[in-house]
Short mmCIF file of C-alpha atoms in Angstrom, two decimals:
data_model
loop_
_atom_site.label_atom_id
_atom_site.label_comp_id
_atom_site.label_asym_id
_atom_site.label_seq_id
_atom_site.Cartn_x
_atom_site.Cartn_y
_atom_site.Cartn_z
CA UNK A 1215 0.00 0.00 0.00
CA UNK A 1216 1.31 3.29 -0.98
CA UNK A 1217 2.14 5.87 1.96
CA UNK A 1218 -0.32 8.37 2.87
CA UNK A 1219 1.48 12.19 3.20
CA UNK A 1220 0.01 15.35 4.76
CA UNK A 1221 0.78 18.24 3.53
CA UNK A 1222 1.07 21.53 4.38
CA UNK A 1223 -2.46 23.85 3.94
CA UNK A 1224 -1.71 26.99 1.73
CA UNK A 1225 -3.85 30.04 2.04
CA UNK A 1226 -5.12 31.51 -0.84
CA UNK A 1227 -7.91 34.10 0.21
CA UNK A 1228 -8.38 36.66 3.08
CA UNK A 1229 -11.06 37.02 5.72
CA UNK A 1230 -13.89 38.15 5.25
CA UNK A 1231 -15.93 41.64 7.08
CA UNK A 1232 -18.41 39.31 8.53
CA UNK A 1233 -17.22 35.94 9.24
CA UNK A 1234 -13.87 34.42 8.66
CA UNK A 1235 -13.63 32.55 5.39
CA UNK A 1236 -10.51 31.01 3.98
CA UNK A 1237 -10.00 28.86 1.06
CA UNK A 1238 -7.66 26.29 0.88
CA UNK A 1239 -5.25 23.75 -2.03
CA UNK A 1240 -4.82 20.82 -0.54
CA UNK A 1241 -2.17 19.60 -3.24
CA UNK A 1242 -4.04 19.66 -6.96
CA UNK A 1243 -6.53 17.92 -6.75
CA UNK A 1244 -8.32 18.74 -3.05
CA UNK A 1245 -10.33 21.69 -2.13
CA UNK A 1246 -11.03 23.45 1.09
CA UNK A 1247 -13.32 26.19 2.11
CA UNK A 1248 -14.10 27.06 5.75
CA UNK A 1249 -16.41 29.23 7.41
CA UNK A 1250 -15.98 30.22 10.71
CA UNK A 1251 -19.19 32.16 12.84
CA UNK A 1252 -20.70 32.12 16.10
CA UNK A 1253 -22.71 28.56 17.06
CA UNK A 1254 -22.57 26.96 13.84
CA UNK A 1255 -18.97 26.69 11.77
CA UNK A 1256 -18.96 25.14 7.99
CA UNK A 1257 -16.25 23.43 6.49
CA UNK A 1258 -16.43 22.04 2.84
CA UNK A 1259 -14.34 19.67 0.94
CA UNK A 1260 -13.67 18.76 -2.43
CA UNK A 1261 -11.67 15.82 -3.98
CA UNK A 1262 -10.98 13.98 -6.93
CA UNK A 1263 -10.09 10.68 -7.35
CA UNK A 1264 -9.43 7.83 -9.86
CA UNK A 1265 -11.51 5.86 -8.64
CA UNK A 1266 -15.49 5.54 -9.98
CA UNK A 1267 -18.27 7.13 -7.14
CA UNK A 1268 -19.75 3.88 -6.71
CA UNK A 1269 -16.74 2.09 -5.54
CA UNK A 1270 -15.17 4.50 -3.62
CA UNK A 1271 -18.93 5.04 -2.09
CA UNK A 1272 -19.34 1.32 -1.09
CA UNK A 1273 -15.54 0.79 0.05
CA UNK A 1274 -15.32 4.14 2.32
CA UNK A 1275 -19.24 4.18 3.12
CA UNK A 1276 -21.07 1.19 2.83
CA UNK A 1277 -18.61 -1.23 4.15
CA UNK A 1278 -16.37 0.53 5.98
CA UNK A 1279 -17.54 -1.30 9.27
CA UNK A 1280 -15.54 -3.97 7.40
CA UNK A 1281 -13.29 -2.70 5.26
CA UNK A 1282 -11.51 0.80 7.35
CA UNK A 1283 -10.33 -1.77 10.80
CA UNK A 1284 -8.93 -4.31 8.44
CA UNK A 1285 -6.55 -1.84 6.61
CA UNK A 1286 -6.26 0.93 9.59
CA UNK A 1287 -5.96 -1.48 12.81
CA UNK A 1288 -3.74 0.78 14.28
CA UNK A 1289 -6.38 3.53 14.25
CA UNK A 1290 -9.73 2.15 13.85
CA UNK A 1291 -10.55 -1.67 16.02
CA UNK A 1292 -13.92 -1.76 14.83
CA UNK A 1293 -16.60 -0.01 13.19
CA UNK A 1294 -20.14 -1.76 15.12
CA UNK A 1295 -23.72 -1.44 13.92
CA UNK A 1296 -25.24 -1.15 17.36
CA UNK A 1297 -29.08 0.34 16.47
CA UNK A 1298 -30.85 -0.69 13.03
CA UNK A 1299 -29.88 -2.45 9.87
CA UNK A 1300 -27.35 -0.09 8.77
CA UNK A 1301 -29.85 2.71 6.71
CA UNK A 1302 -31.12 5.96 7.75
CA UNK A 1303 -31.86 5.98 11.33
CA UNK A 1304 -29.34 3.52 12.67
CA UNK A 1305 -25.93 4.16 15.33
CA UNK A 1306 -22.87 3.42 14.46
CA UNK A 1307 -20.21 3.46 16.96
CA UNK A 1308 -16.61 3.68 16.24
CA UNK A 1309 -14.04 1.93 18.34
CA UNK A 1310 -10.33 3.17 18.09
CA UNK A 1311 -7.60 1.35 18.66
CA UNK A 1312 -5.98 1.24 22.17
CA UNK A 1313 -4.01 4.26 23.24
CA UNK A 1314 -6.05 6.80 21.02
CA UNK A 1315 -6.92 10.01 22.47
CA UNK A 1316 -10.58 9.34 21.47
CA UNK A 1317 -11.94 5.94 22.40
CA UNK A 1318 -15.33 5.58 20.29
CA UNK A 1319 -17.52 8.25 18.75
CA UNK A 1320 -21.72 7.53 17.91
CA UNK A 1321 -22.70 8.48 14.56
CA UNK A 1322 -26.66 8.19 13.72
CA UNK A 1323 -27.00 7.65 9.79
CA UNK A 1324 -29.35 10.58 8.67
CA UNK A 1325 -29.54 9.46 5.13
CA UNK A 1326 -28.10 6.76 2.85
CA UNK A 1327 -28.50 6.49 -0.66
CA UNK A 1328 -26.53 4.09 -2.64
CA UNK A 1329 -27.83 5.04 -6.36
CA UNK A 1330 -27.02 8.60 -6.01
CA UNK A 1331 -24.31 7.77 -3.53
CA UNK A 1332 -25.03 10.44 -1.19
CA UNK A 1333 -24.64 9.76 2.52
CA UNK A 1334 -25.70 12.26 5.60
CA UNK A 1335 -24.36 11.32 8.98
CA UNK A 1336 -24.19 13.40 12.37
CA UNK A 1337 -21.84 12.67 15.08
CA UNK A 1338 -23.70 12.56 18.27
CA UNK A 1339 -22.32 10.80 21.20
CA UNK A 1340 -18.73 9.75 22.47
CA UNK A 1341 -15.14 11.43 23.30
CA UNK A 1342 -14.85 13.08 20.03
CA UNK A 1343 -17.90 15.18 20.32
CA UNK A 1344 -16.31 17.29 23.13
CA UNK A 1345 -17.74 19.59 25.72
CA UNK A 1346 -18.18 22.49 23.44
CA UNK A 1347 -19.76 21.17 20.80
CA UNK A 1348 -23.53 20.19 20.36
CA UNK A 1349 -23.42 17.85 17.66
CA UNK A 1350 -21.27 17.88 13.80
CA UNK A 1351 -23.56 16.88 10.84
CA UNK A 1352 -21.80 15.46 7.43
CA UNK A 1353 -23.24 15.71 4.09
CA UNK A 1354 -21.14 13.48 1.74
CA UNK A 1355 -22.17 13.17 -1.92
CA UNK A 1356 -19.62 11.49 -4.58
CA UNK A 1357 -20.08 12.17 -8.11
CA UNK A 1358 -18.83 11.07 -11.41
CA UNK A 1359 -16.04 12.78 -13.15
CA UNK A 1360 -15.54 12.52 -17.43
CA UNK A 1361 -11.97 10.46 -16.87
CA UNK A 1362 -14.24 7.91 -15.03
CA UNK A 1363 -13.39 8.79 -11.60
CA UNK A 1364 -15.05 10.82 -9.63
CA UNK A 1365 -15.60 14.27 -7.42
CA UNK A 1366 -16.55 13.87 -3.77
CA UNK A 1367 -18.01 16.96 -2.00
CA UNK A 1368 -18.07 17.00 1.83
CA UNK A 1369 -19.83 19.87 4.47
CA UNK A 1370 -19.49 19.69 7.64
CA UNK A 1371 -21.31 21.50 9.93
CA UNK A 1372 -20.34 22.36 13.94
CA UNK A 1373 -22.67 23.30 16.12
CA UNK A 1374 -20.76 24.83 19.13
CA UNK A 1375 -22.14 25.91 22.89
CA UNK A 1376 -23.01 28.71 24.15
CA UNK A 1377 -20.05 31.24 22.82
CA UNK A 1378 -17.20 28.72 22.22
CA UNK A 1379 -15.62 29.46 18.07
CA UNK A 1380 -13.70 26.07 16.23
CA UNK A 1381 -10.23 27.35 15.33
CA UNK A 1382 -8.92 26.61 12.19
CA UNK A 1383 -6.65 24.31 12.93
CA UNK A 1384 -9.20 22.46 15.13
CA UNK A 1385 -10.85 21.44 12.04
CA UNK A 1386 -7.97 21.03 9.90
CA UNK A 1387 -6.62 18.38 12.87
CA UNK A 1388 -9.84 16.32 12.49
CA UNK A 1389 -9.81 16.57 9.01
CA UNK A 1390 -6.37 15.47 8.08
CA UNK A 1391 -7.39 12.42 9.99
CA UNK A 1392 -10.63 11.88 7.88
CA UNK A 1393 -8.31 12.77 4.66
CA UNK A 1394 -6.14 9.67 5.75
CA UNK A 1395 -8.73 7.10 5.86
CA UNK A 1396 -10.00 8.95 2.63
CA UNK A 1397 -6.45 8.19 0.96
CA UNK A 1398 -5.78 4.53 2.37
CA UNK A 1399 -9.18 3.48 1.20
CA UNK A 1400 -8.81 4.71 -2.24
CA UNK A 1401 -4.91 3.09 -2.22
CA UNK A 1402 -6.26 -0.20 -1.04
CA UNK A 1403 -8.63 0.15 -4.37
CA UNK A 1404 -6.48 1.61 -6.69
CA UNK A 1405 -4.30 -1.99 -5.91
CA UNK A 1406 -7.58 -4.40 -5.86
CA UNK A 1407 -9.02 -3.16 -9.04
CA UNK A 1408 -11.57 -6.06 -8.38
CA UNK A 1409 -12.79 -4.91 -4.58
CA UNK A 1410 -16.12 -3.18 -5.06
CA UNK A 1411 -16.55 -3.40 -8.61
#
């Protein structure tokens, strides 16, 4: 498997009057753009990849209760379905490995559609969700591209307490982590051209 680099984030734009907005390259073929304001903070996310939506959409959404512990055990232990059949409405908790600072995170699945391979998730119970924040939802769509791979758009919205502001690099931290996972899955399927075909 190929190893997985993080790179430095480059500015490109200035604040804004009104609420801090700063866009970011994330090498050529990522895009960042955060917004930061009181109580609710947006982050979105762009990427390309070689690989077609529906396969990258099953491997890193699907199955990735079976697929991300298997090639991230040093991370992830497991991924468990613990409320509903794995659609919209069910929990799905998130183990990590021993000696993480988080140990397992609650997502409830929102919304999961595999034809248009959309997927809306909030993150709504465990160590990751912190004191400050009320909840983080995640809208994750994953579209086709014309070289037959595709575009996948991530938001991310935080809904902080009372007066509390995300810094940047709060959210860049958590997602460099997500960007990982992102890159290993997409390695592991670049190798296996057979694996969710």
């Amino acid at each position: 498997m190929s190893g997985i680099s993080i790179v430095r984030f480059e500015p490109i734009n200035t604040p804004s009057f009104t609420s801090v907005t700063h866009h970011y390259k994330f090498q050529s073929n990522f895009y960042h753009h955060i917004e930061l304001a009181m109580g609710v903070t947006t982050y979105s996310d762009e990427y390309t990849s070689p690989i077609p939506p529906a396969r990258l959409f099953k491997a890193l959404i699907v199955d990735s209760h079976n697929l991300i512990p298997k090639l991230m055990p040093l991370a992830v232990q497991s991924i468990e379905i613990t409320e509903g059949d794995g659609g919209a409405g069910s929990i799905r908790q998130i183990n990590f490995a021993e000696g993480s600072q988080v140990k397992c995170i609650r997502n409830r699945i929102e919304e999961l559609d595999e034809k248009n391979c959309s997927y809306k998730y909030s993150l709504i119970e465990g160590d990751g969700l912190m004191d400050k924040l009320e909840k983080i939802t995640y809208d994750v769509k994953f579209e086709p591209t014309a070289d037959g791979g595709s575009k996948n758009k991530m938001t991310s919205t935080y809904y902080t307490k009372g007066d509390f502001v995300l810094t940047e690099e709060e959210i860049k931290t958590g997602k460099e982590k997500a960007l990982a996972m992102y890159k290993v899955v997409e390695g592991y399927l670049i190798q296996n051209p057979d694996a969710y075909a």
